[in-house]
Structures are given as structure tokens and as C-alpha cells.
CSV table of C-alpha atoms in Angstrom, one decimal:
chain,number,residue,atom,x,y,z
A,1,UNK,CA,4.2,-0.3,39.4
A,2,UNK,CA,6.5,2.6,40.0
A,3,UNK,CA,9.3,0.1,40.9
A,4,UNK,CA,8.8,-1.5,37.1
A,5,UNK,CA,8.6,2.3,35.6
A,6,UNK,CA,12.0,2.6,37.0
A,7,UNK,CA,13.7,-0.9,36.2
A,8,UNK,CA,17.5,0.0,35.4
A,9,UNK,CA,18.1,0.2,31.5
A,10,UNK,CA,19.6,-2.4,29.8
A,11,UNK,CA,19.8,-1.2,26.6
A,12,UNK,CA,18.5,2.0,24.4
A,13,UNK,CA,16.6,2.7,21.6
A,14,UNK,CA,19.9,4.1,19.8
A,15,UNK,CA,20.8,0.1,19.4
A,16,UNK,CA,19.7,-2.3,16.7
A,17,UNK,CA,15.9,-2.2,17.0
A,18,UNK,CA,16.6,1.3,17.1
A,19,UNK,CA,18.6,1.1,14.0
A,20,UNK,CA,16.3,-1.1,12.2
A,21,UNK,CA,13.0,0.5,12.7
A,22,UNK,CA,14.6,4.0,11.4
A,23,UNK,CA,15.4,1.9,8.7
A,24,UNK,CA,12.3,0.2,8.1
A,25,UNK,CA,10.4,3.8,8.6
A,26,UNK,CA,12.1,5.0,6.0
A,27,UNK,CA,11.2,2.9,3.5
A,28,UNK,CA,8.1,3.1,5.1
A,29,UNK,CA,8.1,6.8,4.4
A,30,UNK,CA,8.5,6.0,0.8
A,31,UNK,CA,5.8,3.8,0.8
A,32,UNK,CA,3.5,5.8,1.8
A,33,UNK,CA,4.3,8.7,0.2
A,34,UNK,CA,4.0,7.0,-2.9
A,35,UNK,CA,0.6,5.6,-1.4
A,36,UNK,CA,-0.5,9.3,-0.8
A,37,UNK,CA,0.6,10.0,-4.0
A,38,UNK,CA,-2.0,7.1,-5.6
A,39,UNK,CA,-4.8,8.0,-3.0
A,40,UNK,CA,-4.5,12.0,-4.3
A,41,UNK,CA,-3.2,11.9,-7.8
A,42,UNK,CA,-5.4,9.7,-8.8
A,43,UNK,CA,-8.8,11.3,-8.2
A,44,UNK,CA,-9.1,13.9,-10.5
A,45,UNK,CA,-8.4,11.4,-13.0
A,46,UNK,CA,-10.8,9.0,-12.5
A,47,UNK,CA,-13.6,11.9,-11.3
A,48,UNK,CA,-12.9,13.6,-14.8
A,49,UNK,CA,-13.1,10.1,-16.4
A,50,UNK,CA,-15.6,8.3,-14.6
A,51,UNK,CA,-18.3,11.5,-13.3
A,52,UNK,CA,-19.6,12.2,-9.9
A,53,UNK,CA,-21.7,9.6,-9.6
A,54,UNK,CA,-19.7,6.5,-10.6
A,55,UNK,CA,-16.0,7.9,-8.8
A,56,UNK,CA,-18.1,7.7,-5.9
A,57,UNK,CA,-18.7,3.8,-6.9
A,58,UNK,CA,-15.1,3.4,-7.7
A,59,UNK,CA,-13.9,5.1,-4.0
A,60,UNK,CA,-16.2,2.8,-3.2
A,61,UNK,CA,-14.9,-0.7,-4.7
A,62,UNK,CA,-11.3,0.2,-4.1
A,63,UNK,CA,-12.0,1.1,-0.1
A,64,UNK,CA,-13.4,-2.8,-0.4
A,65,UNK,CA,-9.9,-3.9,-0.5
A,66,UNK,CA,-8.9,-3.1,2.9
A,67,UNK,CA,-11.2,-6.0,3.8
A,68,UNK,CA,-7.9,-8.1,2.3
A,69,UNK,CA,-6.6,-7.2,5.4
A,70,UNK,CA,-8.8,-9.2,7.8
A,71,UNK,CA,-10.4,-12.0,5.7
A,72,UNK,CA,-6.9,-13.7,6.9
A,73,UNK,CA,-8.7,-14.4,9.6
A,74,UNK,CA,-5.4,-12.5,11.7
A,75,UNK,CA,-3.5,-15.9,10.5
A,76,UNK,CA,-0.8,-13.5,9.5
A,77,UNK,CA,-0.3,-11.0,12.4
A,78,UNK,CA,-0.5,-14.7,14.8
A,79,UNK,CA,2.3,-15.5,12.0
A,80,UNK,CA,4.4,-12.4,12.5
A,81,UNK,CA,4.6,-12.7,16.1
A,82,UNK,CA,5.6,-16.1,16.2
A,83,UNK,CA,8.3,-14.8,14.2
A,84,UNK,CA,9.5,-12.0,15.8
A,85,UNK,CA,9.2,-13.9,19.4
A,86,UNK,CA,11.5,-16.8,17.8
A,87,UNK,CA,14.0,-14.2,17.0
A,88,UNK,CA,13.7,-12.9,20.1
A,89,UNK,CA,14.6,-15.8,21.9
A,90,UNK,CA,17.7,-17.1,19.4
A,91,UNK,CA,15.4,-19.7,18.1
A,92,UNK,CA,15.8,-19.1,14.4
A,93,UNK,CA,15.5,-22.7,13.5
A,94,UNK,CA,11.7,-22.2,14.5
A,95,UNK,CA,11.1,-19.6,11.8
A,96,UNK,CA,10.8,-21.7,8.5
A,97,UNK,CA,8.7,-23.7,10.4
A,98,UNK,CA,6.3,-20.9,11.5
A,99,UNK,CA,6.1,-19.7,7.9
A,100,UNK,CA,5.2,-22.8,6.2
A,101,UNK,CA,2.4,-23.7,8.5
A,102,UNK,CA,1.5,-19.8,7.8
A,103,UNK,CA,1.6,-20.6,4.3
A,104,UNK,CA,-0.7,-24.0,4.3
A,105,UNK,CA,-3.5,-22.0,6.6
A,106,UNK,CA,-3.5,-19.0,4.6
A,107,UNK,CA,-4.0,-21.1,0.9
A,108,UNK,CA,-6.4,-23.0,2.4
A,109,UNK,CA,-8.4,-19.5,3.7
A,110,UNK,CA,-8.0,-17.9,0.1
A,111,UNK,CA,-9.4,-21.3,-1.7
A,112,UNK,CA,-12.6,-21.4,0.9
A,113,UNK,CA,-13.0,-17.6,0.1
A,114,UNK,CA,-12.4,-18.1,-3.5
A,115,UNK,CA,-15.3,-20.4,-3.7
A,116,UNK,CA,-17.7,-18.6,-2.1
A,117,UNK,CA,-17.0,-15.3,-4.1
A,118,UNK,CA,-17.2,-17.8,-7.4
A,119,UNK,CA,-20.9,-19.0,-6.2
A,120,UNK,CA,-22.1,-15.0,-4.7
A,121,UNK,CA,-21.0,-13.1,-8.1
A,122,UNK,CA,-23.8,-14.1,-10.2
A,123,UNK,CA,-26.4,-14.0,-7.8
A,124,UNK,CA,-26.2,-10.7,-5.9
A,125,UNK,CA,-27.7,-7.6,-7.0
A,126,UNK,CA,-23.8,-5.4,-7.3
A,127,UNK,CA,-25.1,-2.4,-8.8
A,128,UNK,CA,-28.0,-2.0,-6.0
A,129,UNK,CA,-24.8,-1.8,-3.5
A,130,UNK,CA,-23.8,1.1,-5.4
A,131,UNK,CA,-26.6,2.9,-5.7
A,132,UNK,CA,-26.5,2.7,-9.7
A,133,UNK,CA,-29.2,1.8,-12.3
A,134,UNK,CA,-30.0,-1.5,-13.6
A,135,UNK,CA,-28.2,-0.7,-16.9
A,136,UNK,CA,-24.7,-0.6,-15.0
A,137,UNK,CA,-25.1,-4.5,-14.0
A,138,UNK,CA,-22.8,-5.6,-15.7
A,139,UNK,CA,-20.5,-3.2,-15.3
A,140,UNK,CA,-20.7,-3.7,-11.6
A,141,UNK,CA,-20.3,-7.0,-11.6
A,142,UNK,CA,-16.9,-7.1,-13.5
A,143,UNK,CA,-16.0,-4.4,-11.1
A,144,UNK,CA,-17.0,-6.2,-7.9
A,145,UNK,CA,-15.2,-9.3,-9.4
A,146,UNK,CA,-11.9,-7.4,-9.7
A,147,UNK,CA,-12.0,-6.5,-5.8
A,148,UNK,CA,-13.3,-9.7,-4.8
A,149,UNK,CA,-10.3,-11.9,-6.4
A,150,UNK,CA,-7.8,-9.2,-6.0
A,151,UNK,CA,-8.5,-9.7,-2.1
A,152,UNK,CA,-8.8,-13.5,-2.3
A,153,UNK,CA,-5.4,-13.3,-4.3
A,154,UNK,CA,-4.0,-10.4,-1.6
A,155,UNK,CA,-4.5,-13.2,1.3
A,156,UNK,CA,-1.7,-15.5,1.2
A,157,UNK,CA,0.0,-12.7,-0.8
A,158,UNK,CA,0.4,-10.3,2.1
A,159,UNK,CA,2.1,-12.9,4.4
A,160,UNK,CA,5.4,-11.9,2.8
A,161,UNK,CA,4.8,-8.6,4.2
A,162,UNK,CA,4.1,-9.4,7.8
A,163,UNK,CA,7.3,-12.3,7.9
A,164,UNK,CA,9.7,-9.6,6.4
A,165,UNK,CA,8.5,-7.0,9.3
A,166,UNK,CA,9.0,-10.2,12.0
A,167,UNK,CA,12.7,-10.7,10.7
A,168,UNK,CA,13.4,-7.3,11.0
A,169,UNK,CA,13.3,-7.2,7.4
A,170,UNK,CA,10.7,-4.5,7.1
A,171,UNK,CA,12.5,-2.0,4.6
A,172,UNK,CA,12.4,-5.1,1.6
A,173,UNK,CA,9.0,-5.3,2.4
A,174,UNK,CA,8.2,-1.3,2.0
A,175,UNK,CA,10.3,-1.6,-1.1
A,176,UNK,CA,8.1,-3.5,-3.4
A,177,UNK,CA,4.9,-2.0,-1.5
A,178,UNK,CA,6.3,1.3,-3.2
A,179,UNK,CA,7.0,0.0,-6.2
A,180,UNK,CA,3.3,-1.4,-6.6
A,181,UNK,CA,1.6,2.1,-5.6
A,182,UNK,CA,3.5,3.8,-7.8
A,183,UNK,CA,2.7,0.9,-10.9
A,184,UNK,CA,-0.8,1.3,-9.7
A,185,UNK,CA,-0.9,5.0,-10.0
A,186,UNK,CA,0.9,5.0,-13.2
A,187,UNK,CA,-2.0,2.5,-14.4
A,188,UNK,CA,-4.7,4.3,-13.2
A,189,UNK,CA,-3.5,7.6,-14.4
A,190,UNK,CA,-3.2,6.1,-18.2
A,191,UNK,CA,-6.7,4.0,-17.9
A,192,UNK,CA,-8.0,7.4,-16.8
A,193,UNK,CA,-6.8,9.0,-19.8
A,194,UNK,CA,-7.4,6.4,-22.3
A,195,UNK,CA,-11.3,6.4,-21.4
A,196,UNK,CA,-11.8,3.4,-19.8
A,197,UNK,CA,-14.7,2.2,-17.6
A,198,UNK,CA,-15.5,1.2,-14.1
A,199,UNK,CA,-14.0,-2.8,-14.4
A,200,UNK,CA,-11.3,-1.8,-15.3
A,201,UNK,CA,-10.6,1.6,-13.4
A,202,UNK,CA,-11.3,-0.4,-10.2
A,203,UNK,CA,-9.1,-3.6,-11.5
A,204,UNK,CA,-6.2,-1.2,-12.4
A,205,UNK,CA,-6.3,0.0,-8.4
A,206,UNK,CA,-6.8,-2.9,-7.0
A,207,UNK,CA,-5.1,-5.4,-9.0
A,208,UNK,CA,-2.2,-3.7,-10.1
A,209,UNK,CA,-0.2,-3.9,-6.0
A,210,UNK,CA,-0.8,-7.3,-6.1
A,211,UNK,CA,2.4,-8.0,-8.5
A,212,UNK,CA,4.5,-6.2,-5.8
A,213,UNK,CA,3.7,-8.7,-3.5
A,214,UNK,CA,4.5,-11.8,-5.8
A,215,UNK,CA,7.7,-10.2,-6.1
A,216,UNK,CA,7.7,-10.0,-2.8
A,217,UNK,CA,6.7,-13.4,-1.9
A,218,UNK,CA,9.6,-14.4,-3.9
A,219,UNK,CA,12.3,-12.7,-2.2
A,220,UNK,CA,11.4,-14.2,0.7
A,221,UNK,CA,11.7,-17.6,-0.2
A,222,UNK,CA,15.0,-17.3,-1.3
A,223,UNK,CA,15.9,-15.3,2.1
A,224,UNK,CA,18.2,-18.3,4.0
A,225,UNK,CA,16.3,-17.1,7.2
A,226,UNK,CA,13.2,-18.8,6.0
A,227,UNK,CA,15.1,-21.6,4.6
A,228,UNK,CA,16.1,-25.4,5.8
A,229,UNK,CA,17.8,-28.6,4.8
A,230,UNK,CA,15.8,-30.8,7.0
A,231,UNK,CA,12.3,-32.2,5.9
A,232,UNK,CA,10.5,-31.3,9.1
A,233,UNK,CA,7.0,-33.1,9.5
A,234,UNK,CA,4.0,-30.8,10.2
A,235,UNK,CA,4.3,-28.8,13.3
A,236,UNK,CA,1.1,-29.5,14.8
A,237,UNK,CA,1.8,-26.9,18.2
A,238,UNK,CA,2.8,-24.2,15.6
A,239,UNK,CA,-0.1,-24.5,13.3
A,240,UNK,CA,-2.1,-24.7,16.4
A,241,UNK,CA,-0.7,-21.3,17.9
A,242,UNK,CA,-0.8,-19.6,14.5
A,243,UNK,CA,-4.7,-20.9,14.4
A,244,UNK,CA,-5.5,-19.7,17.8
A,245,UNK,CA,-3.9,-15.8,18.2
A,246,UNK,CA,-4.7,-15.6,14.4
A,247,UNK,CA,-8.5,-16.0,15.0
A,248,UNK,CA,-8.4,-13.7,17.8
A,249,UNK,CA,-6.6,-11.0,15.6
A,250,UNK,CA,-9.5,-11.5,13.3
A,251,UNK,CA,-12.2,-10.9,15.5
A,252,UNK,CA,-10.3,-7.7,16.5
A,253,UNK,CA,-9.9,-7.0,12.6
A,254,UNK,CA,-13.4,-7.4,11.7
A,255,UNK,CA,-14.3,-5.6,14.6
A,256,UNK,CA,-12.3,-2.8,13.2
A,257,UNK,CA,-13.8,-3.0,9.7
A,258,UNK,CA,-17.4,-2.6,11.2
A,259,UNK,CA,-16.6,0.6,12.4
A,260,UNK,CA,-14.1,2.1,10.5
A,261,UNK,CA,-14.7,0.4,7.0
A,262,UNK,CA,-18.1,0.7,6.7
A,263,UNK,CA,-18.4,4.3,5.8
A,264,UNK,CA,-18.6,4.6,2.5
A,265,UNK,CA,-20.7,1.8,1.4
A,266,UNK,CA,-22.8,2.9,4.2
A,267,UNK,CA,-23.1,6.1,2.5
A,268,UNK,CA,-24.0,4.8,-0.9
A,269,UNK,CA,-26.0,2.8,0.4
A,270,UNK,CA,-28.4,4.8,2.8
A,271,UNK,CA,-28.1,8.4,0.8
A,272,UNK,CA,-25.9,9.0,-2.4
A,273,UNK,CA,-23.2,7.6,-4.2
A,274,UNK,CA,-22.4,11.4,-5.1
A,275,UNK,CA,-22.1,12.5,-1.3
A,276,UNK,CA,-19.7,9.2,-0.8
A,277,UNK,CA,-17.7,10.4,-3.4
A,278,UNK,CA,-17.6,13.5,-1.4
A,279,UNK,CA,-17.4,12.0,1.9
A,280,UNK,CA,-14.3,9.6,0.5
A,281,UNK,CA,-12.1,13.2,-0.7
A,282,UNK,CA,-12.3,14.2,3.0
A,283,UNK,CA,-11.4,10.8,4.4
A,284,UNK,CA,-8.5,10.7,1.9
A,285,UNK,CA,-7.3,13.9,2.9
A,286,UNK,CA,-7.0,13.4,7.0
A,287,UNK,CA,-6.1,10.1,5.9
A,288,UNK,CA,-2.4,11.3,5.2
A,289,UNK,CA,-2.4,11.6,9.5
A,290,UNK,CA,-2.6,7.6,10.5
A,291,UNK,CA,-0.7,6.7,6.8
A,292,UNK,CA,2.2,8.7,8.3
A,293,UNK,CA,2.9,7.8,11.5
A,294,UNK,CA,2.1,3.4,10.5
A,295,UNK,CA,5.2,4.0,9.1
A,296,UNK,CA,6.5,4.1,12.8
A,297,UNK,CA,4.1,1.5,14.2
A,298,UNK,CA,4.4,-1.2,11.6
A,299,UNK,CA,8.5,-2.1,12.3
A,300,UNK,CA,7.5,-1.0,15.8
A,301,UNK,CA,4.7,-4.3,16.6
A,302,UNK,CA,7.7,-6.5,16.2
A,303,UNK,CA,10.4,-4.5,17.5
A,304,UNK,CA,8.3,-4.7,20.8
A,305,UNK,CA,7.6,-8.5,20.3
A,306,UNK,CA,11.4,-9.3,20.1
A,307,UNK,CA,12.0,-6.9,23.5
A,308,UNK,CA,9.7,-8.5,25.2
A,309,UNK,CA,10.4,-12.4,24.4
A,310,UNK,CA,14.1,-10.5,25.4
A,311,UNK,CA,12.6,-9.2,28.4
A,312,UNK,CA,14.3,-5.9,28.0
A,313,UNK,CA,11.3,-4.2,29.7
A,314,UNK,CA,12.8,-0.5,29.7
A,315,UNK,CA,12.9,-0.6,26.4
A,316,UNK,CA,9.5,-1.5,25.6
A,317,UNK,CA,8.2,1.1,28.6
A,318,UNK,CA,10.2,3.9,26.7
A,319,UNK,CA,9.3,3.5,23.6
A,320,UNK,CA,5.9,3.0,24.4
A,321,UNK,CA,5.7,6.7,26.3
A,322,UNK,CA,7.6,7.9,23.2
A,323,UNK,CA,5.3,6.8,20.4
A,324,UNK,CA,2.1,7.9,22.3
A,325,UNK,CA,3.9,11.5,22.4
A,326,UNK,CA,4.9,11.4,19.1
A,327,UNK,CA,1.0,10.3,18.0
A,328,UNK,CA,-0.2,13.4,19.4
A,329,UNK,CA,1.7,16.2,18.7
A,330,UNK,CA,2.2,15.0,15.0
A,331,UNK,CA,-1.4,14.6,14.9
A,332,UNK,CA,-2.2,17.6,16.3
A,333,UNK,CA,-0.4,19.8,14.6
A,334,UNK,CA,-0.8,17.8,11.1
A,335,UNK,CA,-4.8,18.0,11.8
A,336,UNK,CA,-4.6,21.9,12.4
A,337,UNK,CA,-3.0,22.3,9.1
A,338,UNK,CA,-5.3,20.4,6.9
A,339,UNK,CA,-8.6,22.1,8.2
A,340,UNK,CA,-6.9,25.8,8.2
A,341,UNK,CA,-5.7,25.2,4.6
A,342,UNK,CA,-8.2,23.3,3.5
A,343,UNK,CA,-9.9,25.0,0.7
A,344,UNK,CA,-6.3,26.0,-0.5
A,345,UNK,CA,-5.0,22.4,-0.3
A,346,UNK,CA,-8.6,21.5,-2.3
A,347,UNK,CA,-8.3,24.0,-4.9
A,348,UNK,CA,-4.7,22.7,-5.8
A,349,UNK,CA,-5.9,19.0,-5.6
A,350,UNK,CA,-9.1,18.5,-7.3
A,351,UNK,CA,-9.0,22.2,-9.4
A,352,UNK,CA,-12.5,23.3,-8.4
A,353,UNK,CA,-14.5,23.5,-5.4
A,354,UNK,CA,-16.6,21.3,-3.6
A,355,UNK,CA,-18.8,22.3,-0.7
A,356,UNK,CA,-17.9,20.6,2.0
A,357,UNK,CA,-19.7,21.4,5.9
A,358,UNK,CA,-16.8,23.1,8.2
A,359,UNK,CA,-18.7,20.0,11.3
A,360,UNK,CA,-17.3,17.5,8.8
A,361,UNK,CA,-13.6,19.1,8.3
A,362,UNK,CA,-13.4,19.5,12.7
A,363,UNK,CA,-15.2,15.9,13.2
A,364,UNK,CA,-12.3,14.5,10.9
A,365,UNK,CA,-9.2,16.5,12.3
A,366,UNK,CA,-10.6,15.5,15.8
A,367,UNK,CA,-11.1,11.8,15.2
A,368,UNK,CA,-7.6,12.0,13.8
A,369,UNK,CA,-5.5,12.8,16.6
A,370,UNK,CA,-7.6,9.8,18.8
A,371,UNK,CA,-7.2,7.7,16.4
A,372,UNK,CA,-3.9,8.1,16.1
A,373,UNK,CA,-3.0,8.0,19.8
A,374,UNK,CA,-5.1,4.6,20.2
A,375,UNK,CA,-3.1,3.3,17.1
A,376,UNK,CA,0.4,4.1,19.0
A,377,UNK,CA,-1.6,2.2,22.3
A,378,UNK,CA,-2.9,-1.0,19.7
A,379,UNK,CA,0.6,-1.6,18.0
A,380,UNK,CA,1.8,-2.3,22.1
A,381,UNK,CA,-1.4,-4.0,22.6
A,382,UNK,CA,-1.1,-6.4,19.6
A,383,UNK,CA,2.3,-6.8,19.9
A,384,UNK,CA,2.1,-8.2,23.6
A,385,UNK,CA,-0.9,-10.4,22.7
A,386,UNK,CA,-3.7,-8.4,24.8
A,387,UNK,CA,-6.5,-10.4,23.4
A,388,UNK,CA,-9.1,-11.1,25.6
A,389,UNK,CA,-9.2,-7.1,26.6
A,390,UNK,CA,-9.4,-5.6,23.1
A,391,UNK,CA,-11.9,-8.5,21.8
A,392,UNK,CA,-14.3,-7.6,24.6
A,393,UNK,CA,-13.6,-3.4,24.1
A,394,UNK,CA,-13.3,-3.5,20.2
A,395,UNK,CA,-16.8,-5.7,19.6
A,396,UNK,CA,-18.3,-3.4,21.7
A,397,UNK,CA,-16.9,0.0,20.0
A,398,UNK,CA,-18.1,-1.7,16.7
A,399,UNK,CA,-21.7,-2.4,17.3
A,400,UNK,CA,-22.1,0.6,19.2
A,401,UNK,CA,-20.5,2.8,16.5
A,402,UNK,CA,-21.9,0.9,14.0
A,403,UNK,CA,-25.7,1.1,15.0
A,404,UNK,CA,-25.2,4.9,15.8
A,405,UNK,CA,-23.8,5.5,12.2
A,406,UNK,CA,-27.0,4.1,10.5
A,407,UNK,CA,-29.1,6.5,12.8
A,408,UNK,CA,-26.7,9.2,12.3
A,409,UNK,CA,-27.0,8.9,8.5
A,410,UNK,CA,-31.0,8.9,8.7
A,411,UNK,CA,-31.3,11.5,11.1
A,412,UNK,CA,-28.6,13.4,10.4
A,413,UNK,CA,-26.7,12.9,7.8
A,414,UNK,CA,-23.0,12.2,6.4
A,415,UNK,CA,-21.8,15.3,8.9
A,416,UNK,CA,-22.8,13.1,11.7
A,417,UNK,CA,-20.5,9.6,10.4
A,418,UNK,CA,-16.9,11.5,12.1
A,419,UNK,CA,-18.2,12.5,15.2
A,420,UNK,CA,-20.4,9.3,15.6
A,421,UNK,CA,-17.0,7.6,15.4
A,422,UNK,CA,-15.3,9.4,18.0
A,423,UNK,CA,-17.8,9.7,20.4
A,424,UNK,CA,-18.1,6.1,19.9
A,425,UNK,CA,-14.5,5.4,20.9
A,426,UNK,CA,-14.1,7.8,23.5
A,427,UNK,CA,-16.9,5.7,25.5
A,428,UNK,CA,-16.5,2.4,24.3
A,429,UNK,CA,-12.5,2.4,24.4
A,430,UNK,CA,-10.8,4.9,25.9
A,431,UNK,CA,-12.5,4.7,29.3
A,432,UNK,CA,-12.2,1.5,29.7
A,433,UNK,CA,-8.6,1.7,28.8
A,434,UNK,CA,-7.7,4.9,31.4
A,435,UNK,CA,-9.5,2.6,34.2
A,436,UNK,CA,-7.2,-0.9,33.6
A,437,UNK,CA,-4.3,0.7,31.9
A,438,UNK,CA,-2.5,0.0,35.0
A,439,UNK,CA,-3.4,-3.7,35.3
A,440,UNK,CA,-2.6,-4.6,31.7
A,441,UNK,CA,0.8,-3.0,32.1
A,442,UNK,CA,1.8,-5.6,34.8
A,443,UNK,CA,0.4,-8.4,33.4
A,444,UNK,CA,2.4,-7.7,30.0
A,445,UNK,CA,5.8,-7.4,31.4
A,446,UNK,CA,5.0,-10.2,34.1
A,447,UNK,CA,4.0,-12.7,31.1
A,448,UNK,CA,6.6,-14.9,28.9
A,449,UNK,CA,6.4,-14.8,25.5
């Protein structure tokens, strides 16, 4: 091991990854800034509009959408890194290949899921979910509808964004994501003003980002990169890979959405939608921590792809010590911040105070900084096809975290939900991860991708 550690340097992070992921981070920057700037704006504008009791609905609803990002069943991170591997290797005539079979699986996901959302809307009880009286129905109906096609739309939408980030093209992807945060903010804000009611709050958040990514989609058909003369017959061995590392990415996915997803409709569900709507300002707030640094980890998945189908192993070995620095001193120090100034930062945000427990505020800042060092670890995981592992460790983080959050919340309470989580992952996860760290290392640089 110590003999791979010290492998001579080929190359240096001051090169063209180098070069491309400060380019891509800074548009990344921008794109989340201007997501911050829709998660915090935002809320006192739909809390003055909406009340208590139904903002905590719409946080709610509009955390639903996240769920966009595994009902692809992983079909587009398998896409990506088929992708970024091809480019790796100098096989660029592979890439329009890779994204039409992408394309075909992901149309045919969002039809299946279109169907059943078009047979579950007028049978389930929506408003129960909530925690809101019979006379909101319909309301909550038409709002659950506007999150359930808006992710069924986002599905083959959001392959643009993972094949842009696989060519290296990850700043034209961050672009239009920036422009649709800020449309969606600017939609919000005026619904907000203007009166309007839960439909159309939730469809203005979550429906509004979605022309971003047709514009997106767009650009990246006319890119030549994803474009060819020849009429090439399906690609059975492509589909086939994109099938079988984008079903394991889903398991991961949804594994990840059990436990980190869940919190807020647990919340509504088991105590109050006023106490989610409480719960959700926190989680927005120490939020800001993981939103910053994926704008490092996002061009940084591929990037390591394309090293190591290069096999430029000291790359990927120092950048991977790098990140996992950077992840904790930035988290660190950013989590130290938000709980000292806290009531300040709350008092300039939402204009009055809330009452929130000082167990919740440390629970947060600590699950921050782990969560943001086992992000740093999962972009190098993911990137180098580490399946089997995670599968096994990240099903078994998510039942166990899961389960103890229901008992947490009904014999605790919503204080509990943060540290639930971390103790969760520091058992489940990190462990197990300190004990084979050193056998995964080998077997990822040993492997050809």
C-alpha cells in the first residue's frame, strides 16, 4: 500500500481536470448561491402568505422533489460514468451512443412513473400526509400533482445535467441550473405577494427549474460531442451497462432518501406540520454546508472517472486526501459560525423569532461536518464504481436510521431526528469504512475501467 501512496506523479491537479473543475465550481458557486438564495429568500414569503401551518406543508411538498433524483433508478449517474470513462480512454465515438441508450431508458422510466402517479392521485388521502383538514383536499391534491409530474418530467430532464458534467462540460450545465433558481425565486416571490395558494406556491418551486433543464437538454443536442453521422443500431452491451450500474446507484439512492429524505414528512406525519415547518428552517440553514462544497464534488465524480480509466493514480490519491481536508475544515468552521450566530442570522432572515432547542442547533452543526466528510469519501466511492460495499453499508444505515427516527420522534421528539442521524452513520458507516478503507483502496486502483 505504501508503495502505491508513493507512485511517481504523472501529472498535477494544476492541469486540465484541474482547470476544468475550477471552472465548473465556479459556476457551481453560482448555482448554488442562487439556490441558497431560493431556499432563504423565499420563506418569509411564502410563511407570511401561506401561515404556519400550511409553509410547513409547502417545505414539505417542495423537499418531495429531491425524490426526482433517484426515481432514475441511478440510470443517469451509470450514464455519466460511461461518459466520462469513454473520454477517458480517447473513445469519443462511444459517447453519442451512451447517451441515446440513456435517453430511451430514462423515457421509458418517466412513462411507467407517469402512469402510476396518473392512477395514485385520485385515490390517496394527500391532505392526511400533511397533516391538514379534510377541507384542504383539494388543495392538496393539485399540490401533490405539481410535485409528482414535475419529478416525472425532471427524470429524463436531468440527464442533460449528468452528460454535461461527464464531458467536462459541467459549467453549461451550472449555467441554466442558475438561471432556473433564480426564475423560480423570482416566481415564488411574486405568487407570494400576489396571494396565491398552496397548488400553486408549490407548482411555482417546483415547476419553475424544470425550463432550465429543457434549455438545457437542448444545448446538448446540438453539442457535436453528442452528435453522429452514422445510424448506429441499438447498442445492446451499453444499454446493458447503463441498466446494470444504474440500478445499483438506485439502490444506493433510495437508500439515501430513507434516511436523509424522510424527515420532514416524517415530522408532519407523526407530530405537527407546524414543528416541520420549524424543523425544515434549521435544515435549510446548515444546509448552506453540503450545498457549498457539491459544488467541488459534482465536476470532481467525473474528473476522478476520466483519471482513473487514464490510470493516472497519483492524481486521484491526491485529490482524494485534498477533498477530505477541505470537507472538514470548511465544515467545521462553517458549522461553528451558523450555531454562534444563530439567532442573529434568524433575526435578519425570517424578522422574528422562533424558539428553537440549542440540542437541535449542535445535533445539526455536528451531522454537518460528517456528512460532509462522507460526501467528499462517496463522490470517490461512486466515481470508482464501489457498489457492492456501499449497497451493503448504505441499506443498512437506512433501516437502522430509519426505524430509530420513528422511535426518536415518539419518544423524543423532533430534537432527537439530527442526532438519530449521526449516530446512525457513525455505526452503520463510518466503522465499517475505517476497518476496509485499506482494501477498497487497492482494489480501486488495481481495477480497469
Amino acid at each position: 500500500m505504501a508503495r502505491i501512496l508513493t507512485s511517481p506523479r504523472p501529472s498535477s491537479l494544476i492541469g486540465h481536470r484541474g482547470r476544468n473543475i475550477a471552472n465548473t465550481a465556479s459556476w457551481a458557486l453560482a448555482a448554488k448561491l442562487a439556490a441558497a438564495a431560493n431556499l432563504f429568500v423565499a420563506v418569509p414569503f411564502v410563511l407570511s402568505s401561506l401561515g404556519p401551518k400550511e409553509f410547513g406543508a409547502w417545505a414539505t411538498l417542495v423537499s418531495l422533489v429531491y425524490f426526482a433524483g433517484f426515481l432514475d433508478f441511478g440510470f443517469g449517474s451509470g450514464t455519466m460514468n460511461l461518459v466520462a470513462a469513454a473520454r477517458g480512454r480517447g473513445q469519443s465515438s462511444e459517447i453519442p451512443i451512451i447517451l441515446r441508450e440513456g435517453r430511451r431508458t430514462l423515457f421509458k422510466v418517466a412513462a411507467c412513473l407517469a402512469l402510476t402517479v396518473l392512477i395514485a392521485l385520485p385515490l390517496a388521502p394527500w391532505h392526511r400526509l400533511l397533516g391538514l383538514p379534510e377541507t384542504m383536499s383539494t388543495d392538496c391534491r393539485f399540490a401533490f400533482a405539481a410535485v409528482l409530474f414535475s419529478i416525472v418530467a425532471a427524470v429524463p430532464l436531468n440527464l442533460a445535467n449528468r452528460v454535461q458534467l461527464g464531458l467536462g462540460h459541467g459549467a453549461r450545465a451550472f449555467r441554466w441550473q442558475t438561471a432556473g433558481q433564480l426564475l423560480a425565486l423570482a416566481v415564488v416571490m411574486a405568487a407570494s405577494v400576489l396571494g396565491a395558494t398552496l397548488p400553486w406556491l408549490t407548482l411555482a418551486a417546483v415547476g419553475t427549474p424544470l425550463l432550465a433543464s429543457i434549455g438545457n437538454t437542448f444545448s446538448l443536442a446540438h453539442d457535436p460531442a453528442t452528435q453522429t453521422s452514422e445510424i448506429v443500431p441499438y447498442q445492446a452491451r451499453i444499454a446493458t451497462q447503463i441498466r446494470r450500474e444504474g440500478s445499483l446507484f438506485f439502490v444506493m439512492q433510495l437508500a439515501a432518501a430513507l434516511a436523509f429524505s424522510a424527515d420532514l414528512p416524517l415530522i408532519s406525519a407523526l407530530q405537527d406540520p407546524t414543528q416541520a415547518g420549524v424543523y425544515a428552517i434549521v435544515q435549510r440553514l446548515f444546509s448552506v454546508i453540503p450545498l457549498a462544497l457539491s459544488l467541488i464534488w459534482a465536476p470532481l465524480w467525473p474528473a476522478y472517472r476520466n483519471a482513473l480509466a487514464a490510470k493516472d493514480q497519483h492524481w486521484v490519491l491526491k485529490t482524494l486526501r485534498n477533498s477530505l481536508a477541505l470537507a472538514g475544515i470548511f465544515s467545521i468552521l462553517f458549522a461553528s459560525v451558523l450555531v454562534l450566530g444563530f439567532k442573529y442570522i434568524l433575526r435578519f432572515w425570517m424578522h422574528h423569532p422562533i424558539d428553537v432547542p440549542s440540542a437541535l442547533l449542535t445535533g445539526f452543526a455536528l451531522w454537518s461536518i460528517f456528512e460532509s466528510v462522507g460526501s467528499a469519501i462517496g463522490t470517490f466511492l461512486n466515481a470508482a464504481s464501489v457498489m457492492r460495499y456501499q449497497i451493503i453499508v448504505g441499506c443498512t444505515f437506512a433501516a437502522v436510521c430509519f426505524s430509530a427516527k420513528i422511535w426518536a420522534l415518539a419518544n423524543i421528539g423532533v430534537v432527537a431526528m439530527p442526532w438519530t442521524t449521526l449516530i446512525s452513520y457513525i455505526g452503520c458507516s463510518l466503522l465499517p469504512l475505517i476497518l476496509f478503507s485499506r482494501r477498497i483502496l487497492t482494489d480501486v486502483l488495481a481495477k480497469t475501467y
